[in-house]
Structure formats: structure tokens, C-alpha cells
mmCIF file of C-alpha atoms in Angstrom:
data_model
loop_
_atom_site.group_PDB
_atom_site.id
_atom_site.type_symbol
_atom_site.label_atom_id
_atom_site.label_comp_id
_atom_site.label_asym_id
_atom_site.label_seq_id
_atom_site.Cartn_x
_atom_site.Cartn_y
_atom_site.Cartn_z
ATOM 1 C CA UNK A 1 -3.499 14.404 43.572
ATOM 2 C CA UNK A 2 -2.810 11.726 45.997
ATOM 3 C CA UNK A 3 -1.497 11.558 49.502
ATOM 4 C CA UNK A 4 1.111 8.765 51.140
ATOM 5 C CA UNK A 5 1.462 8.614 54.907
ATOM 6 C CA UNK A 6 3.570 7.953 56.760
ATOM 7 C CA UNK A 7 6.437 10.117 54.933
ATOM 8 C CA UNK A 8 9.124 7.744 56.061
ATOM 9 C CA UNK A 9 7.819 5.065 54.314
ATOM 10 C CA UNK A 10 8.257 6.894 51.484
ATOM 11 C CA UNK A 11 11.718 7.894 49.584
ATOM 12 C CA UNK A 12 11.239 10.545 46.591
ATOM 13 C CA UNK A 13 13.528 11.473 44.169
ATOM 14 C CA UNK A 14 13.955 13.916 41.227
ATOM 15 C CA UNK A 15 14.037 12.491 37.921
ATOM 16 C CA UNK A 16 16.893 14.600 36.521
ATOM 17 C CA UNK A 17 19.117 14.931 38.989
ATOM 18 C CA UNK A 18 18.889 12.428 40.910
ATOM 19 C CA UNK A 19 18.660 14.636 44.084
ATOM 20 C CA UNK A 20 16.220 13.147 46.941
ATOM 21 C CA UNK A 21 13.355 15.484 47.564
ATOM 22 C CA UNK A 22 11.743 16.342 51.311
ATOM 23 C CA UNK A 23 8.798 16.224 51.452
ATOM 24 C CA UNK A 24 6.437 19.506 52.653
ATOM 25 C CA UNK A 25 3.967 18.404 55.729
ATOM 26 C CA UNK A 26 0.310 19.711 54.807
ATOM 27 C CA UNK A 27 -1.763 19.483 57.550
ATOM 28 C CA UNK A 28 0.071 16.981 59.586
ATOM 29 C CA UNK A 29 0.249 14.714 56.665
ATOM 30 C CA UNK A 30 3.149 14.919 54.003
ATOM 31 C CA UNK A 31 1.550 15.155 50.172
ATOM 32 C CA UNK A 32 3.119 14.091 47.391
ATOM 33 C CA UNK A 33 0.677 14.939 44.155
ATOM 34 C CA UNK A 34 0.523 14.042 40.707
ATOM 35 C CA UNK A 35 1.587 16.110 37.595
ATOM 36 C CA UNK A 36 -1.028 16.153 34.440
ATOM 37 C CA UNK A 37 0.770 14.242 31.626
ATOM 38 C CA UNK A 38 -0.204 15.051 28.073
ATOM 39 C CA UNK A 39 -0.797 11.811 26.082
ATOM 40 C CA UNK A 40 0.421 12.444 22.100
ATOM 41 C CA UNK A 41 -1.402 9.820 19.926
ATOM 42 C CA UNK A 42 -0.004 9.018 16.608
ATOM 43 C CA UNK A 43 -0.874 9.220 13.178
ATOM 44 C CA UNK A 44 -1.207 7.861 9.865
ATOM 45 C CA UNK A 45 -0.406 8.900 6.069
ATOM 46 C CA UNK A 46 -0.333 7.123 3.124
ATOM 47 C CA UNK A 47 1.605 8.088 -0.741
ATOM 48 C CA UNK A 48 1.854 5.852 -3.686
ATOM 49 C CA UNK A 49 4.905 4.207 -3.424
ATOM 50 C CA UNK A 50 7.425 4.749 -6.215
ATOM 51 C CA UNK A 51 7.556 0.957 -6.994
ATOM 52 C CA UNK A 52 4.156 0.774 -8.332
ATOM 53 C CA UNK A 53 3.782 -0.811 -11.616
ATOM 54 C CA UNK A 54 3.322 1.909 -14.801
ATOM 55 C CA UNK A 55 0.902 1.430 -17.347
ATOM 56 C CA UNK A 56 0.711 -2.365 -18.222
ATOM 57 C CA UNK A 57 -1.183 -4.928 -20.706
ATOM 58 C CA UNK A 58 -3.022 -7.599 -18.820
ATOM 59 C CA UNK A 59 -4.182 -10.764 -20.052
ATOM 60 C CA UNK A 60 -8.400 -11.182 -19.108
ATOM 61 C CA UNK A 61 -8.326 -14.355 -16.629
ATOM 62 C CA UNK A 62 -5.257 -12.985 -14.743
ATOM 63 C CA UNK A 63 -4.757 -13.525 -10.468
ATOM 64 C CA UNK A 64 -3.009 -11.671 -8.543
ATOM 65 C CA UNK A 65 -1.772 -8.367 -10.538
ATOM 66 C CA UNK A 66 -0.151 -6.175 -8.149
ATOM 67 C CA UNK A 67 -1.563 -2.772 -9.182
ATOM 68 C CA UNK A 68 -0.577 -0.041 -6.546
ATOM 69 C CA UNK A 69 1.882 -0.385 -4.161
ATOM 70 C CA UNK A 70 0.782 1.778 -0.727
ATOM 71 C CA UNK A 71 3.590 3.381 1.412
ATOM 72 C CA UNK A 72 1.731 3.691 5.143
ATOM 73 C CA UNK A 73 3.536 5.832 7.637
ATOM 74 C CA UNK A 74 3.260 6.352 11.460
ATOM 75 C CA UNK A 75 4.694 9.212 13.551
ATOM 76 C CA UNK A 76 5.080 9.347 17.160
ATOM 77 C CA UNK A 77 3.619 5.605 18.281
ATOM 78 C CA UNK A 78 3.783 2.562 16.770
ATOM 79 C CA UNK A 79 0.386 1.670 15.245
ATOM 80 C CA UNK A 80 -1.673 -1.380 14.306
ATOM 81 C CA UNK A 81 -3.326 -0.889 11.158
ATOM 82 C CA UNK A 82 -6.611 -2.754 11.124
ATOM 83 C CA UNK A 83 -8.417 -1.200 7.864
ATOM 84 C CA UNK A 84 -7.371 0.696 4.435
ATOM 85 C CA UNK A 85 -9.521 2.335 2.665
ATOM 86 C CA UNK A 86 -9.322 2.239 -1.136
ATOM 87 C CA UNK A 87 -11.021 2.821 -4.361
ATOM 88 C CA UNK A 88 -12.415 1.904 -7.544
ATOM 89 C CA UNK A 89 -10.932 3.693 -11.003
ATOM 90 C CA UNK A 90 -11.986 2.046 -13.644
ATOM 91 C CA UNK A 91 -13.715 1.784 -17.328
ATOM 92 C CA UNK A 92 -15.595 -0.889 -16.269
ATOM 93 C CA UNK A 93 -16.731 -2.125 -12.969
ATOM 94 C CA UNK A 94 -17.492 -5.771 -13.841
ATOM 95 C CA UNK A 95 -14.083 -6.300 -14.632
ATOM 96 C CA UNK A 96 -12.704 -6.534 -11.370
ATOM 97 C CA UNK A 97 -13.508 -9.679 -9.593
ATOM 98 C CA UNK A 98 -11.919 -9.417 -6.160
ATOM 99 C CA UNK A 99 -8.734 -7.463 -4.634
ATOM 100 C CA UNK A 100 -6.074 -8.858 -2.066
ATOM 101 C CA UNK A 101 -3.498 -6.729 0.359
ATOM 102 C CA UNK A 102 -0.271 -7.966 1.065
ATOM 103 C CA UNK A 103 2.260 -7.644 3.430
ATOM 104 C CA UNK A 104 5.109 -9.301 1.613
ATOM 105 C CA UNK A 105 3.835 -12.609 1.039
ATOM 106 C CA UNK A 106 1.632 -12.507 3.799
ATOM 107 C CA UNK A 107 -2.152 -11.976 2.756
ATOM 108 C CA UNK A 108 -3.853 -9.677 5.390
ATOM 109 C CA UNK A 109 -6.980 -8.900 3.687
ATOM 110 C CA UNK A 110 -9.358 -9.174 0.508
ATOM 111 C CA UNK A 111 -12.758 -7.430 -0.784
ATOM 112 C CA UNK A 112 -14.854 -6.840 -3.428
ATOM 113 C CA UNK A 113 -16.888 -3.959 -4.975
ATOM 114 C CA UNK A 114 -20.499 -4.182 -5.296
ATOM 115 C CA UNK A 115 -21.854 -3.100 -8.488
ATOM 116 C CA UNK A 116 -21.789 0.796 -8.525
ATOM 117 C CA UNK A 117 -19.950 1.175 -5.560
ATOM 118 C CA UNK A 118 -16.433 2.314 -6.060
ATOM 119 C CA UNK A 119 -14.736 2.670 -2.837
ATOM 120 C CA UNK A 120 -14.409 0.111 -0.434
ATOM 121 C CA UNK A 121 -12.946 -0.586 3.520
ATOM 122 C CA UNK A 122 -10.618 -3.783 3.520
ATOM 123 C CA UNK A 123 -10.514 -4.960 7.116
ATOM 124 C CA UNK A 124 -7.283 -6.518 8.085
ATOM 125 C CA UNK A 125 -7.314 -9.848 9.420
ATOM 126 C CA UNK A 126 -4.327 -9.642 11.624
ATOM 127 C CA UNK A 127 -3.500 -6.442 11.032
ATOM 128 C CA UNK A 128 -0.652 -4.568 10.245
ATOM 129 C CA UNK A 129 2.217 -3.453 12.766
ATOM 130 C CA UNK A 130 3.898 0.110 11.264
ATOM 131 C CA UNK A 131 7.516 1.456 13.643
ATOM 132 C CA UNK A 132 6.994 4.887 14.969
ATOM 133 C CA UNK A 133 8.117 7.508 12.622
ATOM 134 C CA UNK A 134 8.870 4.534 10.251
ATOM 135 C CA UNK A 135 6.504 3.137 7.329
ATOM 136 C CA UNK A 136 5.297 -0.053 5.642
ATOM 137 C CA UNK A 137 4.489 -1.065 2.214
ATOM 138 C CA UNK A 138 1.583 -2.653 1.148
ATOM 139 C CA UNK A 139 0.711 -4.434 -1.666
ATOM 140 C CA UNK A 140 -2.824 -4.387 -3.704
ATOM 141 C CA UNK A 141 -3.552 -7.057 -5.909
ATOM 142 C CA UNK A 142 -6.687 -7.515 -8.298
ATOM 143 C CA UNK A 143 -8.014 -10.580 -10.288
ATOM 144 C CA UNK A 144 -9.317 -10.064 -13.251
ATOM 145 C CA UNK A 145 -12.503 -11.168 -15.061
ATOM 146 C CA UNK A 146 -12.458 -13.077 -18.875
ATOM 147 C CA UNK A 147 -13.424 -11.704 -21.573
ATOM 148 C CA UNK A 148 -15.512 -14.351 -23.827
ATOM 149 C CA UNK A 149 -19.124 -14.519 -24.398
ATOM 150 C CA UNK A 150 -21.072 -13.835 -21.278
ATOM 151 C CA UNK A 151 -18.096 -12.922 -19.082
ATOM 152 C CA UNK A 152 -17.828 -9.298 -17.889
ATOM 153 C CA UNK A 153 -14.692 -8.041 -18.935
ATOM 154 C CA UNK A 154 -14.022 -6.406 -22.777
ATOM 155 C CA UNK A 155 -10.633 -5.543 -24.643
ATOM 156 C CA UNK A 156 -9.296 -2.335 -23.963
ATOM 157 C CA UNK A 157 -10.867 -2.086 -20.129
ATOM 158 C CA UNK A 158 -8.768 -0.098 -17.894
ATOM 159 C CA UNK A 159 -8.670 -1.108 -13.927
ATOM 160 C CA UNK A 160 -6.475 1.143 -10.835
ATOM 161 C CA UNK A 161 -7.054 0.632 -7.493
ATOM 162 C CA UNK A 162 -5.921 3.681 -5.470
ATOM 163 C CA UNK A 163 -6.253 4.659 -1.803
ATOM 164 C CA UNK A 164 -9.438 6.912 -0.867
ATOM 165 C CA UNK A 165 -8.294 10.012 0.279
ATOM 166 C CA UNK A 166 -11.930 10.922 0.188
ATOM 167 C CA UNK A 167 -12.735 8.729 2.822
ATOM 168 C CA UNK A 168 -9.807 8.787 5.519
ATOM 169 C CA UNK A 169 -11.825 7.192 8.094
ATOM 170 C CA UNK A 170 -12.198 3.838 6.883
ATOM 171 C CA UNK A 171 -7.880 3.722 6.947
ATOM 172 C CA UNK A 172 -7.616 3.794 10.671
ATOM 173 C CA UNK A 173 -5.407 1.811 13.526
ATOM 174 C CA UNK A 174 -5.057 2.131 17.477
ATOM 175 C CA UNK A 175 -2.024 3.423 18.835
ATOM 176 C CA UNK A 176 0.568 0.789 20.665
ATOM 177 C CA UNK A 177 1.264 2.861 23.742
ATOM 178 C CA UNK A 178 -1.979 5.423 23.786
ATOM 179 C CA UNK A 179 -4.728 3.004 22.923
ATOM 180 C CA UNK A 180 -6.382 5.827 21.170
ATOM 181 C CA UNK A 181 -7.980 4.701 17.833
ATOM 182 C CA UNK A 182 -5.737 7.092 14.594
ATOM 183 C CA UNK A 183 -7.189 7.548 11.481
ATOM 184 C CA UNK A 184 -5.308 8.607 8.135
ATOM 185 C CA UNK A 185 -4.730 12.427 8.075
ATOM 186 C CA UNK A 186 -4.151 12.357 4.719
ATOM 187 C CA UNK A 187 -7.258 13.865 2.547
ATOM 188 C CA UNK A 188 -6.021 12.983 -1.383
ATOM 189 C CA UNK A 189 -6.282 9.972 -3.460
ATOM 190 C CA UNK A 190 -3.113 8.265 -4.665
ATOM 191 C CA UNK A 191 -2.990 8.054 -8.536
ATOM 192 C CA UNK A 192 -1.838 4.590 -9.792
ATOM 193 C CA UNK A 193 -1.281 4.033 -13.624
ATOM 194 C CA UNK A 194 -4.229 1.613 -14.838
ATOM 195 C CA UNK A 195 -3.692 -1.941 -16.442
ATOM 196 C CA UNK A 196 -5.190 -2.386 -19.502
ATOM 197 C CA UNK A 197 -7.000 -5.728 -20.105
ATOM 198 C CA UNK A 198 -6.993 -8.083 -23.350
ATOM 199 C CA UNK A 199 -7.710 -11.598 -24.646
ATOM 200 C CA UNK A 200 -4.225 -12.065 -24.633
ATOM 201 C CA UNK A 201 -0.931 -9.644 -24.315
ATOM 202 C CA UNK A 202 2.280 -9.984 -26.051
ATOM 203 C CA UNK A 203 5.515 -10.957 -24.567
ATOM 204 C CA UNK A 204 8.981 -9.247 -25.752
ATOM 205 C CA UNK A 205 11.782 -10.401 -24.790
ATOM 206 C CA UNK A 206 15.275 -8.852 -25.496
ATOM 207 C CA UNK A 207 18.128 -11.225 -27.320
ATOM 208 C CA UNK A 208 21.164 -10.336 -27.488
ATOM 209 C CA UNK A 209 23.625 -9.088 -30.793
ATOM 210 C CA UNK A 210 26.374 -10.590 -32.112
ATOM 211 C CA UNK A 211 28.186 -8.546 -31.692
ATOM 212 C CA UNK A 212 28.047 -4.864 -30.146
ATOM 213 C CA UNK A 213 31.237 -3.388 -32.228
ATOM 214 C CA UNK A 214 29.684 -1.138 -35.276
ATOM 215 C CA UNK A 215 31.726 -1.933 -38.439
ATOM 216 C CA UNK A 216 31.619 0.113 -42.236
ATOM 217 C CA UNK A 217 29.137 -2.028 -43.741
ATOM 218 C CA UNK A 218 25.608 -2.866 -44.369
ATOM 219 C CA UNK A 219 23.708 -5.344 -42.415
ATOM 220 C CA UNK A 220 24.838 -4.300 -38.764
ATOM 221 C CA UNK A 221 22.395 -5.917 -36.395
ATOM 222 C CA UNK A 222 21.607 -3.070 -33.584
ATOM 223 C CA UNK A 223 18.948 -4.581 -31.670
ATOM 224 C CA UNK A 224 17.513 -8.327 -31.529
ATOM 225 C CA UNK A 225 14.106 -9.233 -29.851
ATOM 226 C CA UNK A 226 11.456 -12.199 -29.962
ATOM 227 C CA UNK A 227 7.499 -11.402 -29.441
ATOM 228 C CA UNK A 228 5.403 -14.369 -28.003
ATOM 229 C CA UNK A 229 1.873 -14.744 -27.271
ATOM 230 C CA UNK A 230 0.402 -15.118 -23.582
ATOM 231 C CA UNK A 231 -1.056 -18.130 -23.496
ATOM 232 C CA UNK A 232 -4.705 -16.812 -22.958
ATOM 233 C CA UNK A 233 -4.436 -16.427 -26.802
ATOM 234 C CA UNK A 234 -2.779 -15.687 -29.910
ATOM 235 C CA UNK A 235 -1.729 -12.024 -30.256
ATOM 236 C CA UNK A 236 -1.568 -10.032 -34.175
ATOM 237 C CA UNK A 237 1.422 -7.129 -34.430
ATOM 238 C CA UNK A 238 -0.166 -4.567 -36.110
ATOM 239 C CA UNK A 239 2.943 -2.183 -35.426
ATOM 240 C CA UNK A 240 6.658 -1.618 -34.278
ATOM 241 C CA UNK A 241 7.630 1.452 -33.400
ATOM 242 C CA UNK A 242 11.812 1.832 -32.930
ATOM 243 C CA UNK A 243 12.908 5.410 -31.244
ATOM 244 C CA UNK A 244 16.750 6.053 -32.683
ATOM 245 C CA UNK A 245 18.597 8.362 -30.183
ATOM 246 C CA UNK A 246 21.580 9.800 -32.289
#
């Protein structure tokens, strides 16, 4: 504690009610002493947002494919992130060139993975500011490798990039108000669909029908749609498959 002197230099009051307080002479000299104040850091936890793409066809050659969207939550403090943690799933390492995280359309970060090493810390460059008890999404994009003689990548490679629940200490921020460094609390991976990489992709696009009354005839036309090549490359149909709900 701490002692003031003279006492009527001094004017205390209680926070609640308001009421002014006397203080008690110790000694000869009034004391007015401190109270031990319990600091509460915050904390961090991170989910797969609901927004991430599903299972996709990618052409080889592609920048910038948002693969996993992270939802990154903070209770009690506000909180700087400075680094995310993330990992590697994939059929086939070489096929990832580089990966970017975005805040919107800001860029805050990029890495790469060595060969045979599959998870990875992604240092923010000017970090990432997350409310108290509020969350932010962020946004992991890949480029991806060609396929062609002597490039990396092959038809039919799958890439997801996930965060690593394995290793929460490499997500971690510092509280706004405590200054005390918070790492992720939370211990399991997130589990994004994987792209799937080709040459080249198809493109369908729905067209509309003349006409969406159903009449007693033959020839009805129930669904119109036109298939393009990416243009990485041409693309062969091998198969259409139509579901019919009744």
C-alpha cells in the first residue's frame, strides 16, 4: 500500500455511492492503501467459417483461390492478431506455390511451405485488430503451380489449407488493455473441402427456358445450359449426369 500526508490535501470518495470517506489516522499519519486488482487477459479461437468454398475444380496456373475462410474470435479484450498458424493438406506438396491472408482486400500476410513441411506460421504484417467478444474473418488464398512438362503440379491433385489446431502457439496476439501476449485455445484443425487441380476446368453456365409453363406435348425444354472451356485449355465431356426430383 501507499501512504498520502497531509490528509487534508487529500479528498476520498467511494466509487458506488458516491459517499466521501474519512480517513483512519495510523500512527499520526492517515493511510489510504491499495486494493489487489485481478487483470483478465483475453483469448483467441478460431472455426471454419461457413462461407468457405466446397469442393471445387481449379485450373493449374491459377492466383489467388480463396480456399478456407477463418472465423477468429476474441473474448474479454480486444486483441491484435500478429500470427496464424495453418497447415498443409494435400496430395501433393509441390503443387502449392505460395499462400496469402486477407483481411477483405487488404493483404496482411503470405508464406510458403518448404518441401515436407506441412504446417506453417504466417506472421502478420500489420496485424489484425479483432472487438472484444466479437470476431473477424480471414481469408486464405493459394496459387497454384502448372501442370506441363517439368512443372510440379499433375491432374487430379487435391490442395486445403486449414488452421493448425495442432500447433496453437504459432496463432497468438497481445491483448489491447492487458499487454499480455494470448495464444489460440483452440486444440483442433479446421477441415476445409480441397480444390482439385486440372489443365483446364469447365465452365457451366445456366440459360434460361422459353418458357417455364409445362404443356401436353413432346419436346418441352426443362433445363438449358452452355459448357465452356477455361482458357488454360480445352476441356472433353465425358459425362452428364441430370438428378429428376418428381
Amino acid at each position: 500500500g501507499f501512504k498520502t500526508y497531509p490528509p487534508f490535501d487529500w479528498t476520498v470518495k467511494g466509487e458506488t455511492s458516491g459517499n466521501t470517506i474519512v480517513p483512519i489516522a495510523g500512527g499520526g499519519e492517515p493511510a489510504v492503501y491499495t486494493v489487489p486488482v485481478e487483470i483478465v487477459s483475453g483469448s483467441l479461437a478460431v472455426s471454419l467459417d461457413p462461407s468457405t468454398p466446397k469442393d471445387k475444380l481449379v485450373p493449374a496456373g491459377s492466383v489467388g483461390v480463396v480456399t478456407s475462410i477463418l472465423n477468429i474470435s476474441a473474448a474479454n479484450e480486444d486483441i491484435l492478431l500478429t500470427s496464424l498458424g495453418i497447415q498443409l493438406d494435400t496430395s501433393n506438396p509441390s503443387a502449392l506455390l505460395k499462400v496469402t491472408l486477407w483481411d477483405g482486400a487488404t493483404q496482411l500476410g503470405e508464406g510458403v511451405f518448404p518441401p515436407d513441411v506441412l504446417s506453417q506460421k504466417i506472421s502478420l504484417w500489420f496485424g489484425a485488430f479483432i472487438p472484444a467478444n466479437s470476431s473477424k474473418l480471414l481469408t486464405i488464398k493459394t496459387d497454384i503451380a502448372q501442370i506441363a512438362i517439368n512443372q510440379p503440379a499433375k491432374a487430379g491433385d487435391t490442395i486445403a489449407i486449414n488452421y493448425d489446431g495442432d500447433n496453437p502457439q504459432n496463432t497468438s496476439g497481445v491483448g489491447k488493455v492487458s499487454g499480455i501476449a494470448v495464444v489460440s485455445k483452440t486444440a483442433t484443425d479446421t477441415a476445409a473441402s480441397p480444390m482439385y487441380i486440372f489443365k483446364s476446368v469447365p465452365k457451366l453456365v445456366k440459360l434460361p427456358v422459353p418458357t417455364n409453363t409445362l404443356v401436353n406435348s413432346s419436346g418441352n425444354v426443362l433445363y438449358r445450359f452452355s459448357i465452356t472451356s477455361d482458357l488454360a485449355g480445352p476441356t472433353f465431356i465425358e459425362k452428364l449426369t441430370f438428378p429428376i426430383n418428381p
